[in-house]
PDB file of C-alpha atoms in Angstrom:
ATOM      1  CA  UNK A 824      40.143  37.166 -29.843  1.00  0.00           C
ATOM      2  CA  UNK A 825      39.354  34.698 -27.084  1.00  0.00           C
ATOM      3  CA  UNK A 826      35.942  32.784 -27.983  1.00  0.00           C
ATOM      4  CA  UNK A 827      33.798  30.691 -25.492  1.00  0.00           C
ATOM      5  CA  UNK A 828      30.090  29.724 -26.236  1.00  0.00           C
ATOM      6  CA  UNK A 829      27.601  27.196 -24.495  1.00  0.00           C
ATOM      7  CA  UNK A 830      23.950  26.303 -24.352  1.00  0.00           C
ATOM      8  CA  UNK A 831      21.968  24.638 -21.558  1.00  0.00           C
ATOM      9  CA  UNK A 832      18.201  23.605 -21.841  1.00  0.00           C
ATOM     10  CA  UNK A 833      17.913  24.802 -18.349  1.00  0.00           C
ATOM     11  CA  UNK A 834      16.132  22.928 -15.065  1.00  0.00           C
ATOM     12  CA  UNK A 835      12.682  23.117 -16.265  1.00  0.00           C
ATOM     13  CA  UNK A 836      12.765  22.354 -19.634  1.00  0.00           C
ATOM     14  CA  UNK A 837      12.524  19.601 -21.702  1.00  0.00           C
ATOM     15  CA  UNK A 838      14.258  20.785 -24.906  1.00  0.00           C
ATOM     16  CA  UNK A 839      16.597  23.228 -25.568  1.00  0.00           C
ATOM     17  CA  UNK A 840      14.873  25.810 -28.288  1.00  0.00           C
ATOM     18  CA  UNK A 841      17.849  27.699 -27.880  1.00  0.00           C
ATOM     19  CA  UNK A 842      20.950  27.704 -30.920  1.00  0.00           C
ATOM     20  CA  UNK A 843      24.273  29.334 -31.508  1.00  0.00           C
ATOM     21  CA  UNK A 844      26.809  29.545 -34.069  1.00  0.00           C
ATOM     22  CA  UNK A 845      30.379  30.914 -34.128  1.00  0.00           C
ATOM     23  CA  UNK A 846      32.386  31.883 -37.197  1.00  0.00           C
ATOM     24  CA  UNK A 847      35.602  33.004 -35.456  1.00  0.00           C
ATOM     25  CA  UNK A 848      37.789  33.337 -38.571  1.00  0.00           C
ATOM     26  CA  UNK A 849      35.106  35.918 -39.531  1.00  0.00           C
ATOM     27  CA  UNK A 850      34.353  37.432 -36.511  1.00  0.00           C
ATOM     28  CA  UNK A 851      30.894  36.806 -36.824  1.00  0.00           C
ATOM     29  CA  UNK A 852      28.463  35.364 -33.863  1.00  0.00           C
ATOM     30  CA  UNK A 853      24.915  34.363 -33.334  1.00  0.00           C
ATOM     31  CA  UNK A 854      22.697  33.541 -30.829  1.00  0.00           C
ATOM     32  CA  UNK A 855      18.585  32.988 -31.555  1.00  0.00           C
ATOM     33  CA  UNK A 856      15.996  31.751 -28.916  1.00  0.00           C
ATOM     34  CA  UNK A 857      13.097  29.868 -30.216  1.00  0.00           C
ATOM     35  CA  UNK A 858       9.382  30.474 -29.741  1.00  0.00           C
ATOM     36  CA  UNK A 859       6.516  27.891 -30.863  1.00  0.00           C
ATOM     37  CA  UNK A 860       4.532  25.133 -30.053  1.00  0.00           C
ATOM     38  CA  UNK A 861       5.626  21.352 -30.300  1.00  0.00           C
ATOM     39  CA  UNK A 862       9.499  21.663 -31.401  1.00  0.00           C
ATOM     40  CA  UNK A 863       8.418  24.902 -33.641  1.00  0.00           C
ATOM     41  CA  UNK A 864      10.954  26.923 -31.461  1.00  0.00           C
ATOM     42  CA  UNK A 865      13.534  24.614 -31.612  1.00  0.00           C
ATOM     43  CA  UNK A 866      13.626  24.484 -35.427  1.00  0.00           C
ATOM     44  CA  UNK A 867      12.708  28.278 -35.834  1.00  0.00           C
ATOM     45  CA  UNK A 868      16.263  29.123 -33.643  1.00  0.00           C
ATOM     46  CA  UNK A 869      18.478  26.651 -35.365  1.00  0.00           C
ATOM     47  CA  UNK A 870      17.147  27.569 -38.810  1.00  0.00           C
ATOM     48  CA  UNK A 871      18.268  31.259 -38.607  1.00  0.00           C
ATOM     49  CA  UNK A 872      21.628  30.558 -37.426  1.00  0.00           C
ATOM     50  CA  UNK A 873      21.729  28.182 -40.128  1.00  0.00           C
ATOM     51  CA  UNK A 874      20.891  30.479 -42.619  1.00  0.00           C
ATOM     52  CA  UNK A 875      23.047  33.293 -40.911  1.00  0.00           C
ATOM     53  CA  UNK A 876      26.357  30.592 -41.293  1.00  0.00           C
ATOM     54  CA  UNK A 877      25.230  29.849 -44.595  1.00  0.00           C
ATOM     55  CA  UNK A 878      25.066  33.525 -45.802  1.00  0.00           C
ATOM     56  CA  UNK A 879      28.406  34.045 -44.111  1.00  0.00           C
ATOM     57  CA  UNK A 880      30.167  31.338 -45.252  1.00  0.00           C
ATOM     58  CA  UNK A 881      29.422  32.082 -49.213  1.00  0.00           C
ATOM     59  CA  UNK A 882      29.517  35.896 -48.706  1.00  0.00           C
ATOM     60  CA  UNK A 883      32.822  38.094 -48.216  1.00  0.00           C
ATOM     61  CA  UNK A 884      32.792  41.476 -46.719  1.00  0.00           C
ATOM     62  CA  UNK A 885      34.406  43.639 -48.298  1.00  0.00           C
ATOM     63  CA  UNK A 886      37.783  44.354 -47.253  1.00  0.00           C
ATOM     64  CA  UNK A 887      37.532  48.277 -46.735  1.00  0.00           C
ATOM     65  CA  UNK A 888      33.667  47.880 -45.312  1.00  0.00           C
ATOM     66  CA  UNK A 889      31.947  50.681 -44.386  1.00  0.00           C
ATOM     67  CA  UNK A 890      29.315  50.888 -41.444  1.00  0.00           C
ATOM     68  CA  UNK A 891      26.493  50.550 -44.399  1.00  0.00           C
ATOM     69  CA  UNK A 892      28.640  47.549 -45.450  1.00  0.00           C
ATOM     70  CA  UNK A 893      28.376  45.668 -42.212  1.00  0.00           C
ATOM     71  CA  UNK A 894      25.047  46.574 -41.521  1.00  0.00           C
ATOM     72  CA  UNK A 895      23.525  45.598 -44.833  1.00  0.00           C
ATOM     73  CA  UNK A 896      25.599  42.205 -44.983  1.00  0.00           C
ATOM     74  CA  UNK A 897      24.127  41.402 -41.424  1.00  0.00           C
ATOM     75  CA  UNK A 898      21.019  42.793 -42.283  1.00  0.00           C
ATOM     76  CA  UNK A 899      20.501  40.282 -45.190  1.00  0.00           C
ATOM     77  CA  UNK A 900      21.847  36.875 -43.416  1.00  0.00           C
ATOM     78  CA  UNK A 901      18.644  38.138 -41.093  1.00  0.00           C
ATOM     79  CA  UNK A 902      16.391  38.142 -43.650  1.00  0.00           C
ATOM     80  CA  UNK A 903      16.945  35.239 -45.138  1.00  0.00           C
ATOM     81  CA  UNK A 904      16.467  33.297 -42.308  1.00  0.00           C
ATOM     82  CA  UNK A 905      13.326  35.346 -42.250  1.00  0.00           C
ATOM     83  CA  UNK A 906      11.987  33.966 -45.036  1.00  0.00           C
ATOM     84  CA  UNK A 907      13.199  30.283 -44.940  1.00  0.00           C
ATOM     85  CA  UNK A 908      11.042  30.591 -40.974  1.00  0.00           C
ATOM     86  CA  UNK A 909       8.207  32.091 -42.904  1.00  0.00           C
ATOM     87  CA  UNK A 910       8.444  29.562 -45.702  1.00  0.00           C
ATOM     88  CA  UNK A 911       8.645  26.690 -43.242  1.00  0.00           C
ATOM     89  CA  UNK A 912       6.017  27.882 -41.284  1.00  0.00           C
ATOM     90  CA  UNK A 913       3.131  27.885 -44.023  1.00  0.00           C
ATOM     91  CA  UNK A 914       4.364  24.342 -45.682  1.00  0.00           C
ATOM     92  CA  UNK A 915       4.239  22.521 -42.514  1.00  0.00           C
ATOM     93  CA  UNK A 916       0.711  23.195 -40.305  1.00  0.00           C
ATOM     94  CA  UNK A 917       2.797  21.950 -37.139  1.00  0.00           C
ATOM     95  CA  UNK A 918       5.294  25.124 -37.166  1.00  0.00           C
ATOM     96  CA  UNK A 919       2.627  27.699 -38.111  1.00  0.00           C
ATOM     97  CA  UNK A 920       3.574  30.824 -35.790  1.00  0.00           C
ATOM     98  CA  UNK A 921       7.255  29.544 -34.631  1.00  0.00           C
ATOM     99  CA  UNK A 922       9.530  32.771 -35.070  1.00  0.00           C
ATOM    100  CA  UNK A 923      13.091  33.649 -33.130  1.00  0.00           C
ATOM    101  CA  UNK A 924      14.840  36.223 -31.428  1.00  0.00           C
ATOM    102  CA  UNK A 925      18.154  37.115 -32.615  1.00  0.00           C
ATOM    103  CA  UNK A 926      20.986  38.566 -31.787  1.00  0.00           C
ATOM    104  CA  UNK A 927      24.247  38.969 -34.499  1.00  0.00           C
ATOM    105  CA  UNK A 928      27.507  40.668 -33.305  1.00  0.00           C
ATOM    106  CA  UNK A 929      30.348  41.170 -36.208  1.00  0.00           C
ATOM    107  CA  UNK A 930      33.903  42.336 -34.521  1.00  0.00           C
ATOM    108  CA  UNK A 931      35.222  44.594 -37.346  1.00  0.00           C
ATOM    109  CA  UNK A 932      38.637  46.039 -36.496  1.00  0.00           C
ATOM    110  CA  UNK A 933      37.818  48.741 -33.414  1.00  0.00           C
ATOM    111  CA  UNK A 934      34.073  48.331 -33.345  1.00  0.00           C
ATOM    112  CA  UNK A 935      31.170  45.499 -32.597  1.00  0.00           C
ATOM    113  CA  UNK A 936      28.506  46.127 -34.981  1.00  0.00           C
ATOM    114  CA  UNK A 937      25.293  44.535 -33.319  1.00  0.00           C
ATOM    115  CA  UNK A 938      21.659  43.525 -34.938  1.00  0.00           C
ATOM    116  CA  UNK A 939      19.006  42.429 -32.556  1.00  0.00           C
ATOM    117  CA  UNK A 940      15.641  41.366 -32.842  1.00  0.00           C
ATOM    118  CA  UNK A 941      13.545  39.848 -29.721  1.00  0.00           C
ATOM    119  CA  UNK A 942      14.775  39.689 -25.903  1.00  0.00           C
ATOM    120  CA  UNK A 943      18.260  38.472 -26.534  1.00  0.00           C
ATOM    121  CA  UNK A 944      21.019  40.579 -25.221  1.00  0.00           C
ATOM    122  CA  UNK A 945      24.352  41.871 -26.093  1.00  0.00           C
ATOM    123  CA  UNK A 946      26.837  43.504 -23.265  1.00  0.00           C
ATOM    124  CA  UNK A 947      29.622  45.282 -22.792  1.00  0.00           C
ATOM    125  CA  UNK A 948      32.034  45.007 -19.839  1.00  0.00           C
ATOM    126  CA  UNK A 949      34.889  47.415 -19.388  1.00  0.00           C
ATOM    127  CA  UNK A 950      36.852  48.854 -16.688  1.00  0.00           C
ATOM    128  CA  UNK A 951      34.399  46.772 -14.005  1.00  0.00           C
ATOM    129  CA  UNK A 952      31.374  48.425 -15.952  1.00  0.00           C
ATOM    130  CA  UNK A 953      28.729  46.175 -17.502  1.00  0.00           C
ATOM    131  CA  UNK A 954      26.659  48.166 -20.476  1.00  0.00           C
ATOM    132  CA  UNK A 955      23.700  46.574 -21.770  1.00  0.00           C
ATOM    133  CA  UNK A 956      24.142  47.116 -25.628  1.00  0.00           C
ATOM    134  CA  UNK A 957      20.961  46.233 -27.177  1.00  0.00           C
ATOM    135  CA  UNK A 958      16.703  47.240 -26.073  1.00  0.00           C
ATOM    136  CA  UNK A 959      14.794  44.494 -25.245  1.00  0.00           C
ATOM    137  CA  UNK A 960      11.559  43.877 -27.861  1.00  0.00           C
ATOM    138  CA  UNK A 961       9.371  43.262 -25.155  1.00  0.00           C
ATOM    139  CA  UNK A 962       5.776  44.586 -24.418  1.00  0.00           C
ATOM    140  CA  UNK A 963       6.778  44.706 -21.060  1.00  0.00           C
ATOM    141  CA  UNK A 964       9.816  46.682 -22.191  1.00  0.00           C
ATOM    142  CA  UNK A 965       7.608  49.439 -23.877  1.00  0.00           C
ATOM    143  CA  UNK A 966       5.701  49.529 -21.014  1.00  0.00           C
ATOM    144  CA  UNK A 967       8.817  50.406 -19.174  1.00  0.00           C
ATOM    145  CA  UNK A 968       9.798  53.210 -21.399  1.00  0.00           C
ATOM    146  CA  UNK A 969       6.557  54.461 -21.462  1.00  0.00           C
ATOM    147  CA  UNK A 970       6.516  55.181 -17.335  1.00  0.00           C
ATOM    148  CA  UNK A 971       2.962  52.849 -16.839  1.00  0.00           C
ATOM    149  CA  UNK A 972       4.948  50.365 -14.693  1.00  0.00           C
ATOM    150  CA  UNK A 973       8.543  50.610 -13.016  1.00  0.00           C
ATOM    151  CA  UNK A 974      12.035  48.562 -12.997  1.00  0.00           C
ATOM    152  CA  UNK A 975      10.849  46.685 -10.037  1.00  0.00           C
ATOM    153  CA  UNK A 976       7.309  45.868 -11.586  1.00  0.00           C
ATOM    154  CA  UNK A 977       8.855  44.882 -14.955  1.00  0.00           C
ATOM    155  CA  UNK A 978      10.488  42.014 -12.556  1.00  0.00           C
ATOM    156  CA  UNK A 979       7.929  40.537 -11.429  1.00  0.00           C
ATOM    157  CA  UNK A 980       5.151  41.119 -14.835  1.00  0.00           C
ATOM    158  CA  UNK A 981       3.138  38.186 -15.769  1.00  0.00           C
ATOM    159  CA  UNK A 982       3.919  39.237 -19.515  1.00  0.00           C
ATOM    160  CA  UNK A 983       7.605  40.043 -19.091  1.00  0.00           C
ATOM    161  CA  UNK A 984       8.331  37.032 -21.799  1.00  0.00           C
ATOM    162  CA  UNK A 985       6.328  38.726 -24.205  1.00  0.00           C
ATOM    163  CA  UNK A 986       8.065  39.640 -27.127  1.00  0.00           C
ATOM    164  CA  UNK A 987       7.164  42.447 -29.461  1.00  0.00           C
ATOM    165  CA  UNK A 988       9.083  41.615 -32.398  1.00  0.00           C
ATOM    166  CA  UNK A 989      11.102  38.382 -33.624  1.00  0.00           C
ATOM    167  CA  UNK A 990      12.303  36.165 -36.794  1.00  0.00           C
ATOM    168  CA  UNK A 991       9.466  34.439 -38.701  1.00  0.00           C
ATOM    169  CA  UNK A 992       6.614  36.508 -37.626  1.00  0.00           C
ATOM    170  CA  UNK A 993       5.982  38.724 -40.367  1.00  0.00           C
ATOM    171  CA  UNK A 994       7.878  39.500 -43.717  1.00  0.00           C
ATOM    172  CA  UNK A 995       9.135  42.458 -42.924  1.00  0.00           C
ATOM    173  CA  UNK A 996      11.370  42.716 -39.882  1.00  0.00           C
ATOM    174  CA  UNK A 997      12.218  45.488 -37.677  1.00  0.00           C
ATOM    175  CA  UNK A 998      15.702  45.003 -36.639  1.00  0.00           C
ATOM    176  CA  UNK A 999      17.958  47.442 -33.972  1.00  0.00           C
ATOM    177  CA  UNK A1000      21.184  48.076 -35.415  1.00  0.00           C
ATOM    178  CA  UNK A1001      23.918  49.206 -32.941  1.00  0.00           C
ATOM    179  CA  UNK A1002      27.832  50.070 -33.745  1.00  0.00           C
ATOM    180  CA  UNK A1003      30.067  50.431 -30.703  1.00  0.00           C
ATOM    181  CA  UNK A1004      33.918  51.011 -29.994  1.00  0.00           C
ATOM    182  CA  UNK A1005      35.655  48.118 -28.600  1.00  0.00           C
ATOM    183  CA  UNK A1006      39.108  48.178 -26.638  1.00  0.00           C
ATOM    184  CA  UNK A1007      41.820  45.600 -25.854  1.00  0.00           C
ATOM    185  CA  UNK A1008      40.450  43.426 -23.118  1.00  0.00           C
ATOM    186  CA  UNK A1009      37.175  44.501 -23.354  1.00  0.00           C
ATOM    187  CA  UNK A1010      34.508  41.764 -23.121  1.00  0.00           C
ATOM    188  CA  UNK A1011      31.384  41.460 -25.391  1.00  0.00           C
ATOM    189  CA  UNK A1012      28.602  39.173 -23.496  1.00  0.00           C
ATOM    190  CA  UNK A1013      25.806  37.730 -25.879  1.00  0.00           C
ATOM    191  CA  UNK A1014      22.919  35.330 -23.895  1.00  0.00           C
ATOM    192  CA  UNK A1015      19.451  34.576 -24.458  1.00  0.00           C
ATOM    193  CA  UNK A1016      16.647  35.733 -21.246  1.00  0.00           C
ATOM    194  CA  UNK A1017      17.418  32.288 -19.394  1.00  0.00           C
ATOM    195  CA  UNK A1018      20.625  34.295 -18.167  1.00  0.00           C
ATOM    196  CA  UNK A1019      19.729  37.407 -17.499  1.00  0.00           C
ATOM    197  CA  UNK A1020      15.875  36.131 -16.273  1.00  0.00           C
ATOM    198  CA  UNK A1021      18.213  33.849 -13.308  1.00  0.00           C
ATOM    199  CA  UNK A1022      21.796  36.172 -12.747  1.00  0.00           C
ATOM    200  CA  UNK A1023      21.197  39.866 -12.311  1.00  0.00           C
ATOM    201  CA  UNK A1024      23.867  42.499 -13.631  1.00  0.00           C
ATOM    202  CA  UNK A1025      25.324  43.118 -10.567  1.00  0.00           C
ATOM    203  CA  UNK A1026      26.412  39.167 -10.028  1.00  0.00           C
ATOM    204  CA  UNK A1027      27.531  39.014 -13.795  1.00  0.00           C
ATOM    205  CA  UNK A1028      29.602  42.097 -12.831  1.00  0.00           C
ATOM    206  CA  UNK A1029      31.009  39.973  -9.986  1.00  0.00           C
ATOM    207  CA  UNK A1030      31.702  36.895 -11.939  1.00  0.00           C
ATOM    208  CA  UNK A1031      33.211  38.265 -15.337  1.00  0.00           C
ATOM    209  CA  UNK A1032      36.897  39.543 -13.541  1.00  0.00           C
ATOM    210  CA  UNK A1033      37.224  36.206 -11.602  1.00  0.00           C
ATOM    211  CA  UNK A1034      37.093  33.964 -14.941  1.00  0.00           C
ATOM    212  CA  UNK A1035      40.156  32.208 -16.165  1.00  0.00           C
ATOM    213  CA  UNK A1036      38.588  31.950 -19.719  1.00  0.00           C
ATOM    214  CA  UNK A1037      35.886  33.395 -21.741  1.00  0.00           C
ATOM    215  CA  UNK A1038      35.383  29.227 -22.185  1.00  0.00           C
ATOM    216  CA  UNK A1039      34.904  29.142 -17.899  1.00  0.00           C
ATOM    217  CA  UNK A1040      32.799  32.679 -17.577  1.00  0.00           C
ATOM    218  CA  UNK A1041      29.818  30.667 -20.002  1.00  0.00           C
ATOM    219  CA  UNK A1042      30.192  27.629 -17.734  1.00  0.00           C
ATOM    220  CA  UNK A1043      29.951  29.981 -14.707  1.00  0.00           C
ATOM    221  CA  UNK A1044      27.011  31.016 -15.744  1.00  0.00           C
ATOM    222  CA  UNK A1045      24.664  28.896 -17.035  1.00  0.00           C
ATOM    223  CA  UNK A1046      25.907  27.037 -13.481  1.00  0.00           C
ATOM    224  CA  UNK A1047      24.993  30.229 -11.181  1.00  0.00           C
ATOM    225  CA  UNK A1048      21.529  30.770 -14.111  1.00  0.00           C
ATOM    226  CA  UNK A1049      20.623  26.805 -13.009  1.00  0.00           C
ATOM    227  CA  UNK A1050      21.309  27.285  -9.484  1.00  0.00           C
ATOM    228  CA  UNK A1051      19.286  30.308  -9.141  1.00  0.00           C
ATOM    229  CA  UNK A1052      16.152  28.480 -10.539  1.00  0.00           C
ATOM    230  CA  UNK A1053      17.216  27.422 -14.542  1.00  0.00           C
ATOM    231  CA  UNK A1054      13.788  27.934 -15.684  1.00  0.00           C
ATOM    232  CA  UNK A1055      14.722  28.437 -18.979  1.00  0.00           C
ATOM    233  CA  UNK A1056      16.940  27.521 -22.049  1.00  0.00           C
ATOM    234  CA  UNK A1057      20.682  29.524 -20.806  1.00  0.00           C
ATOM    235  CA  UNK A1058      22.901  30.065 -24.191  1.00  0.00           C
ATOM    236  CA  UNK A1059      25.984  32.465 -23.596  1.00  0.00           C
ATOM    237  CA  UNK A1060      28.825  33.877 -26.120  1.00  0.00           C
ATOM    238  CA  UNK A1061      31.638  35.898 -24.395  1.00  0.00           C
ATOM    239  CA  UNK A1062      34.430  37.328 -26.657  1.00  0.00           C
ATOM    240  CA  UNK A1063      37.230  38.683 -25.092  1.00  0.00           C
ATOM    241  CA  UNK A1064      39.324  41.704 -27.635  1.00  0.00           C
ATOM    242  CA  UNK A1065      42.897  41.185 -28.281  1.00  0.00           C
ATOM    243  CA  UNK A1066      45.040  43.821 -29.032  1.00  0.00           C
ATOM    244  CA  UNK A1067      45.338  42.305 -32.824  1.00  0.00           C
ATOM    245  CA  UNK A1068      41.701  42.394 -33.163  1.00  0.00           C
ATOM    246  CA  UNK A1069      41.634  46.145 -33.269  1.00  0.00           C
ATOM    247  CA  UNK A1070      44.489  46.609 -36.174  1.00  0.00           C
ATOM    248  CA  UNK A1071      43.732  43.445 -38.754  1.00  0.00           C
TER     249      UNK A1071
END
């Protein structure tokens, strides 16, 4: 598998409250985006990849998983970083509220197994195709699948950042769980909103076959996300599938 990651606090921001972590060895990835006053959002995002690593890092899958398998073992690296946000939260008055969207994508032999919480994405691109993998949390987002407003409304919403559900803002979470096939060559595309809020589908679509690395197609675009306005953090995973990926 062919790894590149990068985060970028963006034109308009001061901090980055964005984080990322990437266990190749395990196949395991992570992106979070921080929400929170002060640096709450900063240390909410860092803390549950932290405590996703962590949990990784001590915990084996087992070698014949099943679907439950994955989905439980992702399932709990979430909530413990669920807690440890809700724990820091109410012992320090300056992070009461911070939470995190997340998004965790295990590569398990000929499928991507996918948890997502919040506004953070997960693609896939094949044969020129890009497929958005995940559903947005978003009350705009319900609003959209509810018919009150359309597409080109949703655009332009003065709430579109709202999110309906995240990391640290209640005990129990509500978490997506997706499980797709995966191909040789096929490209897996995890970001945070400051990508997709600055480079529409169609231009990722353009940019992903003229990449000479999965390490480039990040820097491409958290460049083209900056030059179209950077108002937010930009954090980007792209994992390309090898052929061995699908048989170990």
């Amino acid at each position: 598998m062919e790894v590149g990651f990068k985060t970028d606090k963006g034109r308009r921001r001061s901090n980055n409250e964005d984080a990322c972590y990437v266990i190749p060895h395990k196949k395991i990835f992570v992106i979070a985006d921080g929400v929170g006053g002060s640096n709450s959002g900063e240390i909410a995002s860092r803390t549950a990849v932290m405590e996703v690593a962590d949990f990784v890092d001590k915990n084996e899958l087992p070698e014949a998983a099943t679907e439950t398998d994955i989905r439980e073992y992702l399932l709990e690296g979430m909530k413990r970083a669920n807690m440890e946000i809700l724990k820091s939260s109410e012992k320090f008055e300056q992070n009461r509220g911070m939470a995190t969207t997340m998004v965790v994508t295990c590569i398990n032999r000929d499928k991507a197994y996918i948890c997502n919480i919040g506004d953070s994405r997960a693609y896939l691109f094949r044969n020129d195709k890009l497929i958005q993998i995940t559903e947005d949390h978003t009350y705009v987002n319900s609003l959209l699948k509810a018919g009150v407003i359309t597409s080109r409304e949703a655009e332009n919403h003065d709430k579109k950042n709202m999110i309906t559900r995240a990391v640290g803002a209640e005990e129990k979470m509500d978490v997506d769980f997706f499980i797709t096939p995966v191909n040789h060559d096929d490209i897996i595309i995890m970001c945070t909103d400051g990508l997709y809020g600055e480079v529409n589908e169609a231009e990722m679509k353009r940019m992903i076959p003229k990449a000479q690395s999965m390490g480039s197609l990040c820097c491409d675009f958290i460049e083209t996300a900056n030059d179209n306005g950077g108002g937010d953090n930009i954090t980007v995973i792209c994992l390309k599938i090898s052929e061995d990926d699908l048989y170990e």
